[in-house]
XYZ file of C-alpha atoms in Angstrom:
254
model
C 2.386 -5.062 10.631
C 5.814 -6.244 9.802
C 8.480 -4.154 10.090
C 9.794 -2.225 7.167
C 13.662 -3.861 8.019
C 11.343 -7.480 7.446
C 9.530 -6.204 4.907
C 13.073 -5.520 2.695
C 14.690 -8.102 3.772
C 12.231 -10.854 2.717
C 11.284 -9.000 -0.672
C 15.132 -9.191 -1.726
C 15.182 -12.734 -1.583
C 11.965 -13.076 -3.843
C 12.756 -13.730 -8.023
C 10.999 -11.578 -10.291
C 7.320 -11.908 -10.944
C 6.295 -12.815 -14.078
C 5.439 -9.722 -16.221
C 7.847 -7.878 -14.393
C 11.645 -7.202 -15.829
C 14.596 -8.242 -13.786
C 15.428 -4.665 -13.803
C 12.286 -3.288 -13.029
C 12.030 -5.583 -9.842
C 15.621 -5.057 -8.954
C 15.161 -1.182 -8.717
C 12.003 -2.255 -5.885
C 14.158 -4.381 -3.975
C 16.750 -1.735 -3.707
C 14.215 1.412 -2.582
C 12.817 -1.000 -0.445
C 16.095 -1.763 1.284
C 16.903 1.978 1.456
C 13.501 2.484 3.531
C 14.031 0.979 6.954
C 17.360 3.259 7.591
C 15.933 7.114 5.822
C 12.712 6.167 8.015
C 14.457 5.993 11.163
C 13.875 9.730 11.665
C 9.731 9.724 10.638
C 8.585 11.752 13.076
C 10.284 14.474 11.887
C 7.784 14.029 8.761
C 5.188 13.454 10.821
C 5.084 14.999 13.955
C 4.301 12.810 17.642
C 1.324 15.952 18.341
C -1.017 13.936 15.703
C -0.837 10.986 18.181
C -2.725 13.135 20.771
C -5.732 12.868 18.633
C -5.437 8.867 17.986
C -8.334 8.528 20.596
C -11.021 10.566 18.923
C -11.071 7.728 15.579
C -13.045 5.508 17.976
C -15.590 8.022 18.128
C -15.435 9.470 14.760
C -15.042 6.282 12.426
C -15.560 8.507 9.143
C -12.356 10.459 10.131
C -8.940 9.012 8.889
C -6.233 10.135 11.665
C -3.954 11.881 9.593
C -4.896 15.026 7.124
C -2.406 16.742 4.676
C -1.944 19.452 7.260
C -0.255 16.804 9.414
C 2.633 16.330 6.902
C 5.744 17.996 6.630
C 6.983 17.490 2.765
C 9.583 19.711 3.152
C 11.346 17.593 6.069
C 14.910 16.573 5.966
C 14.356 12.666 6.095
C 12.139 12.887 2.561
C 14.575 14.783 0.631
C 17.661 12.571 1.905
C 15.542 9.665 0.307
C 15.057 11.937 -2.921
C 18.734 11.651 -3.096
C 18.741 8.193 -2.783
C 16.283 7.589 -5.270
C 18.077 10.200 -7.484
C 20.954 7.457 -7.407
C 18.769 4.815 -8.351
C 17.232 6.144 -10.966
C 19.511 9.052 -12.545
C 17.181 10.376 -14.992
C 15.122 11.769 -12.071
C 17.235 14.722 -11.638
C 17.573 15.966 -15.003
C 13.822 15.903 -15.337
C 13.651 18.251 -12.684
C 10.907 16.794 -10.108
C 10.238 18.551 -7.297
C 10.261 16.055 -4.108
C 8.273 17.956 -2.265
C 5.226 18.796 -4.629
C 5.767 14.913 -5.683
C 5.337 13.742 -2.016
C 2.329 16.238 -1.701
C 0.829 15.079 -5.045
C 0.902 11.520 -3.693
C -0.762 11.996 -0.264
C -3.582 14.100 -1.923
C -4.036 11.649 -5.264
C -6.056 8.451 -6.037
C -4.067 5.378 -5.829
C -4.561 4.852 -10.128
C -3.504 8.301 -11.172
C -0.720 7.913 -13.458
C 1.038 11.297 -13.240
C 4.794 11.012 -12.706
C 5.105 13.327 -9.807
C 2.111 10.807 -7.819
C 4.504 7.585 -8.640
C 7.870 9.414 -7.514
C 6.106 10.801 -4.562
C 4.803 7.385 -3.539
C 8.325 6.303 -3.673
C 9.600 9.324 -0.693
C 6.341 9.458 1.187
C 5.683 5.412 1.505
C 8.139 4.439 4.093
C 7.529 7.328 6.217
C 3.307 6.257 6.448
C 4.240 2.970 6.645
C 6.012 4.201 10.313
C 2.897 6.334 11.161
C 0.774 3.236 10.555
C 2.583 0.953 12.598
C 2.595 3.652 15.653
C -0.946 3.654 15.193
C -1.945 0.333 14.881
C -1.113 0.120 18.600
C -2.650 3.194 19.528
C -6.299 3.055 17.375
C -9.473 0.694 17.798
C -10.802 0.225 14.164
C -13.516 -2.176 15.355
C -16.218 0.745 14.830
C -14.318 1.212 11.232
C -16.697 0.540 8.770
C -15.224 2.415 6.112
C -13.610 0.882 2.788
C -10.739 3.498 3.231
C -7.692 3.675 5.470
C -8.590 5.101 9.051
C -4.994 6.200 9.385
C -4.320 8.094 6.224
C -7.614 7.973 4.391
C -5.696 6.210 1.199
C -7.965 3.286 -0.497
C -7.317 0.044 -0.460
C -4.538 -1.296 -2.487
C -4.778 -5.599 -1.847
C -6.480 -7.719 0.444
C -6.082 -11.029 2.968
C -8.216 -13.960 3.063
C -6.519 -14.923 6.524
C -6.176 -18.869 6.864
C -7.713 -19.726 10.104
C -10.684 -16.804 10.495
C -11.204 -16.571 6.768
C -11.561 -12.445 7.658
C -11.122 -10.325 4.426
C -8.057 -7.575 5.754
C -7.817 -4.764 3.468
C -4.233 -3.583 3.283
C -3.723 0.633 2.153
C -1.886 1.696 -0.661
C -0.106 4.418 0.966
C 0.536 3.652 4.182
C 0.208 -0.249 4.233
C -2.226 -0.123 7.615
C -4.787 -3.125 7.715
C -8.132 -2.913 8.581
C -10.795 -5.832 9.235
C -13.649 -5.690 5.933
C -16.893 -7.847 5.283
C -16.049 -9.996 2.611
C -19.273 -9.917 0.470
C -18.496 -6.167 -0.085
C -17.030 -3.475 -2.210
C -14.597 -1.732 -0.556
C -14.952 1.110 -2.931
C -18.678 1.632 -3.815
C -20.150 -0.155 -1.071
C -22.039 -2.680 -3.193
C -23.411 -5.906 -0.919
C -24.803 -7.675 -3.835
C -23.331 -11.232 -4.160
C -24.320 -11.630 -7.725
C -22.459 -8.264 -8.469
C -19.553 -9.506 -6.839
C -16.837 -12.373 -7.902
C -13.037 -13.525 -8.070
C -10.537 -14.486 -11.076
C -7.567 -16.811 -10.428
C -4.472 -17.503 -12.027
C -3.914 -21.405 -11.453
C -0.198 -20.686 -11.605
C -0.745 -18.748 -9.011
C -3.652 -20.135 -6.782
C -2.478 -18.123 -3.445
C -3.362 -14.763 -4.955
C -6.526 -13.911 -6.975
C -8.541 -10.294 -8.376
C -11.547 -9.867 -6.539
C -13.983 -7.700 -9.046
C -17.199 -5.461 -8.293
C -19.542 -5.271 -11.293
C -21.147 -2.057 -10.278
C -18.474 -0.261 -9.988
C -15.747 -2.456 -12.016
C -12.864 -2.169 -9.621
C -10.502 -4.748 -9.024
C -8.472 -5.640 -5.711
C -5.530 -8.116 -5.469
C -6.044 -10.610 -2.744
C -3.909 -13.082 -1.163
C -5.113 -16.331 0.110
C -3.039 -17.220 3.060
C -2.036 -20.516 3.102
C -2.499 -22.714 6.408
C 0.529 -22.969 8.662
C 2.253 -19.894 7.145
C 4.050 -16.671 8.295
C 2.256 -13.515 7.351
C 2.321 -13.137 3.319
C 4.619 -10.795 1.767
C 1.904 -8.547 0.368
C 4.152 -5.577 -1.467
C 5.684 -9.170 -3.541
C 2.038 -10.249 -3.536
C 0.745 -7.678 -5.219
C 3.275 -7.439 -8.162
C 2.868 -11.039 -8.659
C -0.930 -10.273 -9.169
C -0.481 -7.496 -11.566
C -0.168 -10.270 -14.847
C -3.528 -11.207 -14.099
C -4.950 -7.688 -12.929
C -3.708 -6.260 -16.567
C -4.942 -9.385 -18.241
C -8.331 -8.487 -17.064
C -8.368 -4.577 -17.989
C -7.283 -5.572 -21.123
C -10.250 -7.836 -21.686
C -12.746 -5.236 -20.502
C -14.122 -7.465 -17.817
């Protein structure tokens, strides 16, 4: 995983995606450039005792490492970010959100709910994940993860990789940005195998990213096709850029 200091400091450089306002995209750039520095202190959100149980995932592949017992909402670290966002985004305070039931809604919520408090507590809890996933990704074997959910923090899958030279499908999570390894010809969230249940839209103005769909279950996942002789795609950029052609879709019903 990149870091979260690479992470920002690609994604300011980046213009907006189309569908998405200057504004809108401006506001992401800046939380993202607040995260690498109000992370610094993540293990006060989440403590080092949950790495003592990293081990046990390679024996119990249906159990994601971290549970909402693990998580301490109330920490320091999340509501210094709070203020930060507060400065962002001024309205935030007057409507009187509580960070700490907002960070809690988020870890416990689907990835599509649309409540307020799940959105603003994506926006605290993110950066914090983001550090427990990269501690664990050197600590975990996910080989015996079969699993179309995040074995770190059990969130779903938010976009996936088509790497260039293995042609692996990597499933990235939407709450704490670990990536796992996932057969291709598969729904990560029903499970459906059937190929003739399963396809792929594409944009041709943008070829490098494309909205896998599953019939059965009619979910659709943002993919990014890596391109040969390239870094590792900016996937957080990726994924807005695929959200023209991911509403497009919904709003035909397909």
């Amino acid at each position: 995983m990149p870091s979260l200091a690479e992470v920002a400091g690609r994604l300011c450089r980046q213009p907006p995606p189309k569908g998405i306002s200057p504004e809108g995209f401006r506001f992401f750039q800046e939380l993202w450039a607040h995260y690498p520095s109000c992370s610094e202190q993540w293990t006060r959100v989440i403590p080092a005792a949950v790495w003592d149980r990293a081990s046990p995932l390679r024996s119990k592949p249906g159990e994601p490492l971290l549970g909402i017992e693990d998580i301490r909402f109330d920490a320091l670290p999340i509501l210094r970010l709070w203020k930060r966002l507060v400065g962002l985004f001024e309205p935030l305070e007057e409507a009187g959100m509580d960070p700490v039931v907002a960070s809690r809604s988020f870890f416990a919520s689907r990835l599509d709910d649309p409540d307020p408090k799940v959105l603003i507590g994506g926006c605290l809890l993110r950066p914090f994940l983001y550090r427990a996933a990269q501690k664990a990704s050197s600590l975990i074997d996910t080989d015996g993860w079969t699993g179309g959910t995040c074995p770190v923090c059990g969130g779903a899958a938010y976009h996936g990789l088509i790497q260039s030279d293995t042609r692996q499908r990597i499933l990235a999570c939407g709450k704490c940005h670990f990536m796992w390894s996932f057969p291709r010809i598969r729904c990560p969230f029903c499970d459906n195998a059937d190929q003739e249940l399963l396809g792929f839209y594409l944009d041709e103005e943008e070829p490098r990213v494309r909205i896998d769909f599953c019939r059965a279950c009619r979910r659709l996942l943002p993919v990014t096709i890596q391109e040969e002789g390239t870094g590792f795609p900016l996937l957080v950029y990726d994924h807005l850029v695929a959200n023209n052609l991911q509403r497009s879709i919904e709003r035909r019903g397909s």
